[in-house]
C-alpha cells in the first residue's frame, strides 16, 4: 500500500512538472518564435537588436551557467530552483512590453542563467521520481506535456505588441507557481549522490566534469549537440523563414504561429508514442532515434526545395525569391510537423538514456546534458545571422548522421 502511494505521488509530480513547464514555455517559445519578426517591426532610433543575437547570448550564458547550476540546485533545492529560473524567463518576456536595447540584452543574459538552474533542477526531479522501469514512461509524459506549448498560442497579428507580451508574462507566472505543488516523493528531495557530495564537501562541478569524460557521455555528446542545432532551427530560424516568404501571401507572418502548432503536434505525437510505449528498454532506443533521423532528413530536403535560400536573412519586407519548387504552404507546415516529430524521437530517448545511466548522479549529469545542448544552440543562433538556408541545412544533415551513429555506439557500450 505504501509503495502504491509513493508511486502515485511520483507520477503526480511528473504530471505537475510537465504542466508547469508547459505554461512557462508556452510563453517563452511563443516569444522565441515571433521574436525576430517582431523586432524587425520596431527597430528604431531607440532600439536596435537582433533576435538571433539574443538567442545566441541566452544559450551561450546557459551553457556556461550549467557549470554552477548543480550547486545552486543542491543548496536551495530543485523546487525553489525551478521557481527562480521560471521567474527569470517571465522577466525576459515582460521586457518586450517596452523594450530598450540595454534591457533586451541584459534580460538575455539573465534568462540564460535561469535556464541552466531550471533545467538542471528539472532533470533532478525527473530522476528522483523515476526508476529503471518508469524513466522511459516519465520522460515521455514530461516531454508530451512540455511540447503542448507549441500548440497553445497562435497570434495572427503582432501589431498590439504590449497586449501579446503582457498575456505571455501572466501565463509564465502561473507556471512558476505550479512548481510549489510538487511534493517530496521520499524523505529527501535531493538525489542520494547530491546529498552525499554536500555532506562530504565535494564539488558537484568536479563531478559534472568527471561525468563528461566518461565514454558514455562522450558518445552521447554528439547526439545531444545535434538536438541543440536542430532546436535552433525549428524554434527560431524556420518560423522566421516562413514569415519572410512573400510567395506565401500577405498573411505569411501569421503562418509562424501555425507552424509552431504543427511542430507541437509532432512533438506531442512522438512523445506519446515513444515515451509511453518505451518501457525503458535499452534495446528499443536505437530504432526510435533512427526514425528521428529519417524524419529530419525528409524535412530538411523538403525545406531545401520549398524555402528560398535567403529567407533567414531577409529584411522586414521579406523575400520574393523561390527555391526549387513553387512555394507551398502545405509543404511548409508538413515540414514543421516532421521537425517536431523527429525532435521528440531524439529527446525522449536521450532523456531516458541519461536518466538510466546516471540516475545516482542526476543533477551533474543533466547539467552536462544541458551544457552541451545549449552551447551548440548558441553556436547555431550565431551562425544564423549570416549563413544562407542551404548551408544551415547542410550542417544539420551532417551533424544528424554523426549524432545518430554516436547514439548507437553509446547504446552498444552501455549494454
Coordinates of C-alpha atoms in Angstrom, one line a residue, residues 22-329:
X22 CA 4.1 23.7 -20.4
X23 CA 2.9 27.1 -19.2
X24 CA 6.4 28.6 -18.8
X25 CA 7.5 27.5 -22.2
X26 CA 4.1 28.2 -23.9
X27 CA 5.0 31.8 -23.1
X28 CA 8.7 31.7 -23.8
X29 CA 8.6 29.6 -27.0
X30 CA 5.8 31.8 -28.4
X31 CA 8.1 34.8 -27.7
X32 CA 11.0 32.9 -29.2
X33 CA 9.1 32.0 -32.4
X34 CA 7.9 35.6 -33.1
X35 CA 10.9 37.5 -31.6
X36 CA 13.0 38.1 -34.7
X37 CA 9.9 39.1 -36.8
X38 CA 8.6 41.4 -34.0
X39 CA 12.0 43.0 -33.5
X40 CA 12.2 43.8 -37.2
X41 CA 8.9 45.7 -36.9
X42 CA 10.0 48.0 -34.1
X43 CA 13.7 48.6 -34.6
X44 CA 14.1 52.4 -34.4
X45 CA 16.5 55.1 -33.1
X46 CA 15.8 54.0 -29.6
X47 CA 16.0 50.3 -30.1
X48 CA 18.5 48.2 -32.2
X49 CA 18.5 44.5 -31.6
X50 CA 18.7 41.1 -33.2
X51 CA 16.6 38.1 -32.1
X52 CA 19.2 35.7 -33.4
X53 CA 21.9 37.6 -31.3
X54 CA 19.7 37.5 -28.3
X55 CA 19.2 33.7 -28.6
X56 CA 22.9 33.2 -29.1
X57 CA 23.6 35.1 -25.8
X58 CA 20.9 33.2 -24.0
X59 CA 22.3 29.8 -25.0
X60 CA 25.9 30.9 -24.6
X61 CA 25.2 32.0 -21.0
X62 CA 23.1 28.9 -20.5
X63 CA 26.0 26.6 -21.4
X64 CA 28.4 28.4 -19.0
X65 CA 25.9 28.6 -16.2
X66 CA 25.4 24.8 -16.3
X67 CA 28.9 24.6 -14.6
X68 CA 27.5 26.1 -11.4
X69 CA 23.8 25.2 -11.7
X70 CA 24.1 21.8 -9.9
X71 CA 25.5 23.5 -6.7
X72 CA 22.6 26.1 -6.8
X73 CA 20.1 23.2 -7.1
X74 CA 21.8 21.3 -4.2
X75 CA 21.9 24.3 -1.9
X76 CA 18.3 25.8 -2.4
X77 CA 16.6 22.6 -3.6
X78 CA 15.1 21.7 -7.0
X79 CA 11.7 23.1 -6.3
X80 CA 12.8 26.7 -5.4
X81 CA 15.4 26.5 -8.2
X82 CA 12.7 25.9 -10.8
X83 CA 10.6 28.7 -9.4
X84 CA 13.5 31.2 -9.6
X85 CA 14.5 30.0 -13.0
X86 CA 11.0 30.4 -14.2
X87 CA 10.8 33.9 -12.9
X88 CA 13.8 34.9 -15.0
X89 CA 12.0 33.5 -18.1
X90 CA 9.0 35.7 -17.1
X91 CA 11.2 38.8 -16.8
X92 CA 12.6 38.2 -20.2
X93 CA 9.1 38.0 -21.7
X94 CA 8.0 41.1 -19.8
X95 CA 10.9 43.1 -21.2
X96 CA 9.2 43.1 -24.6
X97 CA 6.3 45.1 -23.2
X98 CA 8.5 48.2 -23.5
X99 CA 12.0 47.2 -24.8
X100 CA 15.3 49.0 -24.8
X101 CA 18.5 47.7 -26.3
X102 CA 20.2 47.5 -22.9
X103 CA 17.3 45.8 -21.2
X104 CA 16.9 43.4 -24.2
X105 CA 20.5 42.1 -23.9
X106 CA 20.6 42.2 -20.1
X107 CA 17.5 40.1 -19.9
X108 CA 19.1 37.7 -22.4
X109 CA 22.0 37.1 -20.0
X110 CA 19.7 36.6 -17.0
X111 CA 17.4 34.1 -18.7
X112 CA 20.5 32.1 -19.7
X113 CA 21.4 31.8 -16.0
X114 CA 17.8 30.9 -15.2
X115 CA 17.6 28.3 -17.9
X116 CA 20.6 26.4 -16.5
X117 CA 19.1 26.3 -13.0
X118 CA 15.6 25.5 -14.2
X119 CA 16.7 22.6 -16.5
X120 CA 19.2 21.1 -14.0
X121 CA 16.5 21.1 -11.3
X122 CA 14.0 19.5 -13.8
X123 CA 16.5 16.7 -14.5
X124 CA 17.0 16.1 -10.8
X125 CA 13.2 16.0 -10.2
X126 CA 12.6 13.6 -13.1
X127 CA 15.3 11.2 -11.8
X128 CA 14.1 11.4 -8.2
X129 CA 10.6 10.5 -9.3
X130 CA 11.6 7.6 -11.6
X131 CA 13.3 4.3 -11.5
X132 CA 14.7 2.0 -14.2
X133 CA 11.2 0.8 -15.1
X134 CA 9.5 4.1 -15.2
X135 CA 12.1 6.5 -16.6
X136 CA 11.0 5.9 -20.2
X137 CA 7.3 6.4 -19.4
X138 CA 8.0 9.5 -17.3
X139 CA 10.3 11.1 -19.9
X140 CA 7.5 10.6 -22.5
X141 CA 4.8 12.1 -20.2
X142 CA 7.0 15.1 -19.4
X143 CA 8.0 15.6 -23.0
X144 CA 4.5 15.4 -24.3
X145 CA 3.2 17.9 -21.8
X146 CA 6.1 20.2 -22.4
X147 CA 5.6 20.2 -26.1
X148 CA 1.9 21.1 -25.8
X149 CA 3.5 24.6 -25.6
X150 CA 3.8 24.6 -29.4
X151 CA 0.1 24.1 -29.9
X152 CA -1.2 26.5 -27.3
X153 CA -0.9 30.0 -28.7
X154 CA -1.1 31.4 -32.2
X155 CA -1.2 35.2 -32.6
X156 CA -2.3 36.2 -36.1
X157 CA -1.1 39.8 -35.7
X158 CA 1.8 41.3 -33.7
X159 CA 0.6 44.9 -34.0
X160 CA -0.6 45.1 -30.4
X161 CA 2.7 44.1 -29.0
X162 CA 2.1 45.1 -25.4
X163 CA -1.1 43.0 -25.1
X164 CA 0.6 40.0 -26.5
X165 CA 3.6 40.1 -24.2
X166 CA 1.5 41.0 -21.1
X167 CA -0.6 37.9 -21.8
X168 CA 2.6 35.8 -22.2
X169 CA 4.1 37.1 -19.0
X170 CA 1.0 36.2 -17.0
X171 CA 1.0 32.7 -18.4
X172 CA 4.6 32.3 -17.5
X173 CA 4.0 33.5 -13.9
X174 CA 1.2 30.9 -13.4
X175 CA 3.6 28.1 -14.5
X176 CA 6.2 29.3 -12.0
X177 CA 3.8 28.9 -9.0
X178 CA 2.8 25.4 -10.1
X179 CA 6.3 24.2 -9.1
X180 CA 5.2 24.6 -5.5
X181 CA 2.6 21.8 -5.9
X182 CA 5.3 19.2 -6.4
X183 CA 5.7 17.1 -3.2
X184 CA 8.6 15.1 -1.9
X185 CA 8.4 11.5 -3.1
X186 CA 10.8 10.3 -0.4
X187 CA 12.5 11.6 2.8
X188 CA 14.9 13.7 0.8
X189 CA 14.2 15.9 -2.2
X190 CA 17.8 15.6 -3.4
X191 CA 19.2 12.7 -5.3
X192 CA 21.2 10.4 -3.0
X193 CA 24.5 11.3 -4.6
X194 CA 23.9 15.1 -4.4
X195 CA 23.3 14.9 -0.7
X196 CA 26.4 12.7 -0.3
X197 CA 28.6 15.3 -2.1
X198 CA 27.2 18.1 0.0
X199 CA 27.9 16.3 3.3
X200 CA 31.4 15.3 2.2
X201 CA 32.2 18.8 0.9
X202 CA 32.9 17.6 -2.6
X203 CA 32.4 19.8 -5.7
X204 CA 29.4 18.9 -7.8
X205 CA 31.0 20.8 -10.6
X206 CA 34.0 18.5 -10.4
X207 CA 31.6 15.5 -10.6
X208 CA 30.0 17.0 -13.7
X209 CA 33.4 17.4 -15.3
X210 CA 34.2 13.8 -14.3
X211 CA 30.9 12.5 -15.8
X212 CA 31.5 14.5 -19.0
X213 CA 34.7 12.4 -19.6
X214 CA 33.0 9.0 -19.3
X215 CA 32.8 7.1 -22.6
X216 CA 29.0 7.0 -22.5
X217 CA 28.7 10.8 -22.1
X218 CA 31.4 11.5 -24.7
X219 CA 29.5 9.4 -27.2
X220 CA 26.1 10.9 -26.3
X221 CA 27.5 14.4 -26.6
X222 CA 27.3 14.2 -30.4
X223 CA 23.6 13.3 -30.2
X224 CA 22.9 16.0 -27.6
X225 CA 24.8 18.6 -29.6
X226 CA 22.7 17.8 -32.7
X227 CA 19.5 18.4 -30.6
X228 CA 20.9 21.9 -29.8
X229 CA 21.4 22.7 -33.5
X230 CA 18.0 21.5 -34.6
X231 CA 16.4 23.2 -31.7
X232 CA 17.7 26.5 -33.0
X233 CA 16.4 25.7 -36.5
X234 CA 12.8 24.7 -35.6
X235 CA 12.3 27.2 -32.7
X236 CA 13.8 30.3 -34.3
X237 CA 15.1 30.1 -37.8
X238 CA 12.4 28.1 -39.6
X239 CA 9.5 30.3 -38.3
X240 CA 11.4 33.4 -39.5
X241 CA 11.9 31.8 -42.9
X242 CA 8.2 31.1 -43.3
X243 CA 7.3 34.7 -42.3
X244 CA 9.8 36.1 -44.8
X245 CA 8.3 34.2 -47.8
X246 CA 6.3 36.8 -49.7
X247 CA 5.2 34.0 -52.1
X248 CA 3.0 32.6 -49.2
X249 CA 0.8 35.7 -49.5
X250 CA 0.1 38.8 -47.4
X251 CA -0.6 36.7 -44.3
X252 CA 2.8 34.9 -44.4
X253 CA 3.7 36.2 -40.9
X254 CA 0.6 34.7 -39.4
X255 CA 1.9 31.3 -40.5
X256 CA 4.6 31.5 -37.9
X257 CA 2.2 30.6 -35.2
X258 CA 0.5 27.9 -37.2
X259 CA 4.0 26.5 -37.9
X260 CA 4.6 26.4 -34.2
X261 CA 1.3 24.5 -33.7
X262 CA 2.4 21.9 -36.3
X263 CA 5.8 21.5 -34.6
X264 CA 3.9 20.9 -31.3
X265 CA 1.6 18.3 -32.8
X266 CA 4.7 16.4 -34.0
X267 CA 6.4 16.7 -30.6
X268 CA 3.3 15.5 -28.7
X269 CA 2.7 12.6 -31.0
X270 CA 6.3 11.5 -30.8
X271 CA 6.5 11.9 -27.1
X272 CA 3.3 10.0 -26.6
X273 CA 4.2 7.1 -28.9
X274 CA 7.9 6.7 -28.0
X275 CA 7.6 7.7 -24.4
X276 CA 4.6 5.7 -23.2
X277 CA 5.4 2.6 -25.3
X278 CA 9.1 2.6 -24.4
X279 CA 9.3 0.8 -21.1
X280 CA 12.9 2.0 -20.5
X281 CA 14.3 -0.9 -22.5
X282 CA 17.7 -0.1 -24.0
X283 CA 17.1 -2.3 -27.0
X284 CA 14.2 -0.1 -28.2
X285 CA 16.0 3.2 -28.2
X286 CA 18.1 2.8 -31.4
X287 CA 15.1 2.3 -33.8
X288 CA 13.4 5.4 -32.3
X289 CA 16.5 7.5 -32.9
X290 CA 16.8 6.1 -36.4
X291 CA 13.1 7.1 -37.1
X292 CA 14.0 10.6 -35.9
X293 CA 17.0 10.8 -38.3
X294 CA 14.9 9.7 -41.3
X295 CA 12.1 12.1 -40.4
X296 CA 14.5 15.0 -40.1
X297 CA 16.3 14.2 -43.4
X298 CA 13.0 14.2 -45.2
X299 CA 12.1 17.5 -43.5
X300 CA 15.4 19.2 -44.4
X301 CA 15.1 18.1 -48.0
X302 CA 11.6 19.5 -48.3
X303 CA 12.6 22.7 -46.7
X304 CA 15.5 23.0 -49.2
X305 CA 13.1 22.6 -52.1
X306 CA 10.4 24.8 -50.7
X307 CA 12.0 27.8 -48.9
X308 CA 14.2 30.5 -50.5
X309 CA 17.8 30.3 -49.5
X310 CA 17.9 34.0 -48.4
X311 CA 14.8 33.7 -46.2
X312 CA 16.7 33.5 -42.8
X313 CA 18.4 36.8 -43.6
X314 CA 15.5 38.6 -45.4
X315 CA 14.6 42.2 -44.2
X316 CA 11.2 43.2 -42.8
X317 CA 9.8 43.4 -46.4
X318 CA 10.6 39.7 -46.9
X319 CA 11.9 37.9 -49.9
X320 CA 10.4 37.4 -53.4
X321 CA 12.8 34.6 -54.3
X322 CA 11.8 31.0 -54.8
X323 CA 13.7 27.7 -54.2
X324 CA 13.3 24.7 -56.5
X325 CA 9.5 24.3 -56.4
X326 CA 6.6 26.7 -56.3
X327 CA 6.4 27.7 -52.6
X328 CA 3.7 25.6 -50.9
X329 CA 2.2 26.5 -47.5

